XYZ file of C-alpha atoms in Angstrom:
415
model
C -87.163 -47.671 -57.257
C -85.368 -50.952 -56.510
C -81.928 -51.230 -54.895
C -79.509 -54.037 -55.902
C -81.398 -56.377 -58.227
C -79.237 -58.602 -60.427
C -80.584 -59.444 -63.867
C -80.713 -57.991 -67.377
C -84.473 -57.834 -68.056
C -85.064 -54.349 -66.638
C -82.034 -52.915 -68.432
C -83.300 -54.430 -71.655
C -86.674 -52.754 -71.219
C -85.070 -49.380 -70.385
C -83.035 -49.494 -73.608
C -85.565 -51.268 -75.837
C -86.051 -48.254 -78.099
C -82.502 -46.880 -77.837
C -80.025 -47.739 -80.580
C -76.530 -48.365 -79.214
C -74.217 -48.010 -82.215
C -71.039 -47.695 -80.148
C -68.775 -50.660 -79.373
C -67.519 -51.473 -75.914
C -64.530 -52.413 -73.827
C -66.130 -54.280 -70.903
C -64.129 -54.545 -67.665
C -64.873 -56.769 -64.649
C -62.900 -57.738 -61.556
C -62.669 -57.082 -57.830
C -59.782 -54.606 -57.775
C -58.263 -52.373 -60.434
C -61.154 -52.289 -62.880
C -61.773 -48.561 -62.498
C -58.081 -47.816 -63.002
C -57.974 -50.045 -66.081
C -61.003 -48.212 -67.493
C -59.296 -44.856 -66.937
C -56.141 -45.997 -68.726
C -57.971 -47.638 -71.648
C -60.088 -44.528 -72.132
C -57.050 -42.237 -72.053
C -55.145 -44.426 -74.518
C -58.015 -44.648 -77.013
C -58.562 -40.905 -76.744
C -54.868 -40.363 -77.516
C -55.333 -42.607 -80.578
C -58.067 -40.218 -81.856
C -60.946 -42.588 -81.079
C -64.024 -40.751 -79.785
C -64.348 -42.430 -76.406
C -66.869 -42.532 -73.578
C -66.326 -44.015 -70.119
C -68.721 -45.285 -67.463
C -67.363 -46.253 -64.035
C -68.900 -46.654 -60.602
C -69.277 -45.434 -58.003
C -69.075 -41.726 -58.798
C -66.353 -39.764 -57.067
C -67.779 -36.381 -56.074
C -70.929 -35.755 -58.128
C -73.277 -38.450 -59.420
C -72.583 -37.560 -63.059
C -68.785 -37.636 -62.797
C -68.886 -41.392 -63.453
C -69.650 -40.603 -67.125
C -67.047 -39.015 -69.364
C -66.940 -38.132 -73.060
C -63.517 -37.538 -74.575
C -61.938 -37.547 -71.089
C -64.265 -34.791 -69.849
C -67.026 -35.328 -67.281
C -70.472 -34.940 -68.819
C -72.001 -31.596 -67.874
C -74.724 -31.665 -65.247
C -77.610 -30.246 -67.383
C -77.020 -32.795 -70.160
C -76.802 -35.596 -67.612
C -79.988 -34.609 -65.818
C -81.906 -34.143 -69.073
C -81.000 -37.651 -70.268
C -81.501 -39.178 -66.826
C -85.028 -37.704 -66.763
C -85.824 -39.428 -70.078
C -84.682 -42.763 -68.644
C -86.542 -42.203 -65.357
C -89.762 -41.367 -67.218
C -89.352 -44.536 -69.288
C -88.920 -46.533 -66.085
C -91.956 -44.956 -64.487
C -94.328 -45.146 -67.459
C -93.335 -48.742 -68.187
C -93.600 -49.903 -64.581
C -90.104 -51.367 -64.944
C -88.937 -50.885 -61.349
C -85.302 -50.364 -62.311
C -82.627 -49.911 -59.654
C -80.686 -46.680 -59.212
C -77.663 -48.315 -60.839
C -79.721 -49.517 -63.804
C -81.069 -45.990 -64.308
C -77.524 -44.623 -64.160
C -76.112 -47.226 -66.546
C -78.973 -46.727 -69.024
C -78.385 -42.962 -68.817
C -74.692 -43.459 -69.617
C -75.435 -45.816 -72.519
C -77.980 -43.355 -73.935
C -75.551 -40.453 -73.602
C -72.885 -42.393 -75.487
C -75.339 -42.857 -78.343
C -76.392 -39.188 -78.268
C -72.783 -37.997 -78.225
C -71.866 -40.415 -81.048
C -68.918 -42.028 -79.305
C -67.121 -44.757 -81.235
C -65.999 -46.824 -78.247
C -67.333 -46.851 -74.678
C -65.216 -48.207 -71.839
C -67.629 -49.806 -69.371
C -66.894 -50.895 -65.811
C -69.093 -53.641 -64.381
C -71.041 -52.498 -61.335
C -71.204 -55.764 -59.379
C -70.123 -59.235 -60.444
C -70.532 -59.548 -64.192
C -72.909 -62.207 -65.493
C -76.072 -60.625 -64.052
C -74.797 -57.044 -63.919
C -76.818 -54.394 -65.737
C -73.846 -53.517 -67.943
C -73.805 -57.064 -69.360
C -76.612 -56.035 -71.683
C -73.686 -55.358 -74.052
C -73.912 -58.207 -76.535
C -70.736 -57.999 -78.624
C -67.950 -55.941 -77.041
C -64.680 -55.408 -78.868
C -62.782 -56.878 -75.921
C -63.415 -57.905 -72.323
C -60.954 -57.429 -69.462
C -60.754 -59.387 -66.200
C -58.680 -57.674 -63.509
C -57.627 -59.018 -60.103
C -60.425 -61.119 -58.580
C -60.817 -61.592 -54.837
C -63.448 -62.239 -52.186
C -65.834 -59.291 -51.973
C -69.633 -58.892 -52.036
C -69.912 -62.512 -50.868
C -73.597 -62.201 -49.958
C -74.385 -61.619 -53.640
C -71.599 -63.396 -55.521
C -70.846 -66.437 -53.348
C -68.439 -67.390 -50.596
C -65.787 -69.127 -52.686
C -63.300 -67.559 -55.062
C -64.514 -69.943 -57.769
C -68.131 -68.732 -57.453
C -67.044 -65.101 -57.540
C -64.762 -65.695 -60.536
C -67.615 -67.389 -62.383
C -69.763 -64.273 -61.956
C -66.949 -62.010 -63.172
C -66.131 -64.241 -66.150
C -69.778 -64.019 -67.152
C -68.966 -60.977 -69.292
C -66.936 -63.155 -71.693
C -68.590 -63.601 -75.125
C -68.203 -65.966 -78.045
C -65.467 -64.817 -80.399
C -64.564 -61.801 -78.251
C -60.918 -61.459 -77.074
C -60.387 -61.350 -73.329
C -57.450 -59.697 -71.542
C -56.734 -61.418 -68.239
C -54.661 -60.573 -65.163
C -52.548 -63.731 -64.967
C -51.412 -62.906 -61.418
C -54.824 -64.141 -60.250
C -54.891 -67.382 -58.252
C -54.814 -70.685 -60.115
C -58.436 -71.287 -59.039
C -59.523 -68.063 -60.751
C -57.514 -68.777 -63.887
C -59.048 -72.245 -64.169
C -62.568 -70.791 -63.939
C -61.767 -68.233 -66.645
C -60.294 -70.863 -68.945
C -63.313 -73.124 -68.429
C -65.664 -70.213 -69.196
C -63.709 -69.426 -72.359
C -64.126 -73.032 -73.523
C -67.847 -73.098 -72.681
C -68.681 -69.801 -74.375
C -66.191 -69.886 -77.230
C -64.656 -66.649 -75.983
C -61.141 -65.715 -76.947
C -58.391 -65.533 -77.659
C -57.153 -65.010 -74.092
C -54.386 -62.427 -73.660
C -52.415 -63.140 -70.476
C -50.870 -60.208 -68.602
C -47.964 -60.021 -67.796
C -47.262 -60.845 -71.407
C -44.470 -62.834 -73.004
C -44.403 -60.208 -75.769
C -40.991 -58.598 -75.197
C -41.664 -55.695 -77.555
C -44.806 -54.829 -75.618
C -42.951 -55.100 -72.323
C -40.219 -52.763 -73.571
C -42.774 -50.097 -74.567
C -44.371 -50.184 -71.153
C -41.090 -50.318 -69.268
C -40.249 -46.834 -70.520
C -43.379 -45.632 -68.746
C -42.773 -47.651 -65.579
C -39.211 -46.325 -65.318
C -40.486 -42.754 -65.046
C -42.180 -43.314 -61.688
C -41.989 -45.769 -58.823
C -45.111 -47.657 -59.848
C -46.306 -50.459 -57.571
C -46.635 -53.904 -59.166
C -50.446 -53.818 -59.240
C -50.331 -50.432 -60.990
C -47.994 -51.838 -63.620
C -50.324 -54.793 -64.154
C -53.358 -52.498 -64.536
C -51.586 -50.310 -67.097
C -50.453 -53.428 -68.966
C -54.018 -54.764 -69.045
C -55.240 -51.423 -70.406
C -52.472 -51.248 -72.998
C -53.278 -54.742 -74.280
C -57.015 -54.000 -74.404
C -56.436 -50.749 -76.299
C -54.185 -52.555 -78.782
C -56.868 -55.211 -79.342
C -59.443 -52.486 -80.040
C -57.178 -50.620 -82.429
C -56.192 -53.771 -84.307
C -59.873 -54.280 -85.114
C -60.225 -50.753 -86.426
C -57.568 -50.584 -89.128
C -54.078 -49.090 -89.471
C -51.540 -49.712 -86.740
C -51.388 -47.039 -84.042
C -47.902 -46.175 -82.754
C -47.334 -47.506 -79.255
C -45.922 -44.122 -78.277
C -49.386 -42.569 -78.658
C -50.879 -45.047 -76.198
C -48.047 -44.513 -73.725
C -48.588 -40.750 -73.940
C -52.272 -41.331 -73.246
C -51.428 -43.387 -70.166
C -49.213 -40.576 -68.881
C -52.156 -38.171 -69.069
C -54.649 -40.510 -67.393
C -55.964 -39.358 -64.036
C -57.698 -41.644 -61.546
C -58.052 -39.921 -58.148
C -58.276 -41.787 -54.876
C -55.847 -44.580 -55.714
C -52.458 -44.178 -54.006
C -52.993 -40.445 -54.426
C -50.671 -38.014 -52.712
C -52.894 -35.162 -51.523
C -52.337 -31.723 -50.027
C -54.728 -31.142 -47.101
C -53.363 -27.741 -46.113
C -56.577 -25.959 -47.084
C -58.516 -28.140 -44.612
C -56.007 -28.850 -41.852
C -53.003 -26.533 -42.183
C -50.762 -29.618 -42.469
C -47.693 -28.973 -44.645
C -46.947 -32.591 -45.537
C -49.067 -34.459 -48.062
C -51.228 -37.420 -47.049
C -51.928 -40.673 -48.894
C -55.467 -41.195 -50.154
C -56.544 -44.670 -51.267
C -59.905 -46.317 -51.818
C -58.788 -49.754 -50.533
C -61.982 -51.358 -49.240
C -61.471 -55.129 -49.311
C -58.824 -57.572 -48.118
C -56.968 -57.768 -51.419
C -56.635 -54.008 -51.870
C -55.908 -53.457 -48.161
C -53.026 -55.932 -48.336
C -51.563 -54.043 -51.317
C -51.996 -50.694 -49.565
C -50.441 -52.013 -46.347
C -47.358 -53.221 -48.207
C -47.057 -49.881 -50.024
C -47.308 -47.916 -46.762
C -44.697 -50.138 -45.119
C -42.364 -49.662 -48.071
C -42.749 -45.941 -48.690
C -44.166 -44.190 -45.609
C -43.583 -46.125 -42.430
C -40.516 -45.159 -40.358
C -39.144 -46.089 -36.941
C -39.690 -42.559 -35.653
C -43.365 -42.050 -36.528
C -46.330 -44.396 -36.346
C -48.823 -44.215 -39.214
C -52.006 -42.293 -38.480
C -54.996 -43.820 -40.272
C -58.290 -42.102 -41.067
C -60.673 -44.984 -41.707
C -64.309 -45.467 -42.691
C -65.800 -48.630 -44.178
C -69.073 -49.822 -45.661
C -71.288 -52.243 -43.772
C -70.595 -55.829 -44.761
C -66.835 -55.502 -45.079
C -64.533 -57.876 -43.181
C -63.291 -55.284 -40.719
C -60.775 -57.441 -38.756
C -59.175 -58.698 -41.972
C -58.799 -55.200 -43.435
C -57.352 -53.688 -40.275
C -54.910 -56.568 -39.847
C -53.404 -55.804 -43.260
C -53.128 -52.071 -42.536
C -52.356 -51.327 -38.905
C -49.317 -51.992 -36.743
C -49.673 -52.057 -32.970
C -48.296 -48.547 -32.356
C -50.347 -46.864 -35.105
C -53.029 -44.238 -34.504
C -56.557 -44.555 -35.866
C -59.157 -41.836 -36.322
C -62.422 -43.620 -37.098
C -65.162 -41.836 -38.976
C -68.296 -42.499 -41.047
C -68.852 -41.287 -44.603
C -71.910 -39.233 -45.518
C -74.999 -40.606 -47.352
C -74.143 -41.580 -50.936
C -76.150 -39.818 -53.641
C -78.101 -42.354 -55.686
C -76.999 -45.309 -53.542
C -79.361 -45.392 -50.521
C -78.466 -49.008 -49.713
C -74.871 -48.051 -48.801
C -74.210 -47.403 -45.100
C -71.012 -47.014 -43.077
C -69.816 -49.285 -40.301
C -70.295 -47.598 -36.931
C -67.068 -45.820 -36.014
C -67.223 -47.279 -32.479
C -67.032 -50.749 -34.056
C -63.888 -49.805 -36.000
C -62.102 -48.713 -32.825
C -63.256 -51.700 -30.765
C -62.026 -54.064 -33.485
C -58.677 -52.258 -33.557
C -58.332 -52.723 -29.768
C -59.077 -56.431 -30.088
C -56.361 -56.680 -32.753
C -53.826 -55.151 -30.371
C -53.557 -51.609 -31.741
C -52.311 -49.521 -28.807
C -51.798 -46.098 -30.369
C -54.297 -43.269 -30.139
C -57.784 -44.512 -31.080
C -60.086 -41.547 -31.655
C -63.685 -41.318 -32.806
C -64.770 -38.536 -35.183
C -68.141 -40.196 -35.877
C -69.765 -38.528 -38.936
C -67.445 -35.515 -38.871
C -65.033 -36.297 -41.721
C -63.501 -32.809 -41.624
C -62.947 -33.205 -37.900
C -61.323 -36.581 -38.544
C -58.851 -35.031 -40.988
C -58.004 -32.180 -38.644
C -57.562 -34.551 -35.695
C -55.320 -36.855 -37.729
C -53.174 -33.943 -38.918
C -52.754 -32.817 -35.322
C -51.775 -36.121 -33.743
C -49.540 -37.188 -36.643
C -47.242 -34.221 -35.960
C -45.731 -34.403 -39.431
C -45.724 -38.221 -39.538
C -47.463 -40.258 -42.222
C -51.252 -39.990 -42.607
C -53.272 -42.442 -44.704
C -56.973 -42.040 -45.523
C -58.634 -45.262 -46.646
C -61.303 -47.923 -46.201
C -63.961 -46.730 -48.614
C -64.299 -44.882 -51.904
C -67.193 -43.036 -50.262
C -64.798 -41.633 -47.651
C -62.466 -40.614 -50.489
C -65.423 -38.834 -52.107
C -66.139 -36.909 -48.910
C -62.513 -35.787 -48.616
C -62.245 -34.621 -52.224
C -65.606 -32.865 -51.953
C -64.461 -31.009 -48.834
C -61.356 -29.786 -50.669
C -63.348 -28.710 -53.721
C -65.919 -26.838 -51.653
C -63.278 -25.104 -49.514
C -61.396 -23.930 -52.617
């Protein structure tokens, strides 16, 4: 089985004899796309649309990246459908990647379960991503775009944006995060002209009625700006879908759906008492690139950091990440770091962690002078060590969604 192999040919062969009657909301971007998918799915479900969702990577179990009506697909159904797709791959000599098998399994399940709309997160890039086999989505969404996966998508923001914008289709509306850089916005506008995609819906919007509806939700909690943007993108995308399906849906239904949406591992306040005995909650966030690390660093400085207690970080990262850049956004000189390495990722054998020694050496070179401790591959030990040295001060767990998966799995298994 192949690893990362851009291109649509294998996906086309896997699904050649599978009818896909559902319509799609297709979401690409560097940061926020999973959150947007969660909110769109929850809003459409609240509007009584039978909805499926496919995001990646999975959080705890390989099948939890596929939901039907806001519920994770059950393991037996997943494995039964996955086996059909795997047999098709094997008998046809297709050589599909693990992600292509997973995506084809999700698409087949959506057909079997007779969903009306599937909310699909791009795996990597956009133009050559397996999910771009979708020919005529109801709407596309482009979230915040930054420099990540440069070895595959290019070294410039314009190259990366071009890949992401590759999901845009002729005559299909596109909802766009207008807080992107001018270089990104110019690429998206050029792609819209070349493909005939549109109209473009810019978020934040100048629609005051729409802003008022969302403000009622934002006033309930202290949402960070990027969270507000992601919810606004989802709200606009859901409205575009519903406008194509008939009678007007009350905005209040969509707002209620957003309230019920759950997307773990993103600025999540978590109780670790069952693992560490610590009484105070910790902050769990999947920030794993410069853009998301900058946002997390600002949030920690605003809400958690105090003069009396340094921040204690539990950090693991994937190979290939810009480690100095990430740490510079997160850590102050007096902070503590417990470096660790996440466990092997089910279905993603190409993913490996950065050596924990390298994390600590980089932190020293950046001038971090607090406690720098190495838990190696012992994530539980890392959490317990961090809880001990923090002494009630702030603890943040970040650097990789795979580390977040390990933490949530430990809690589930202990309970």
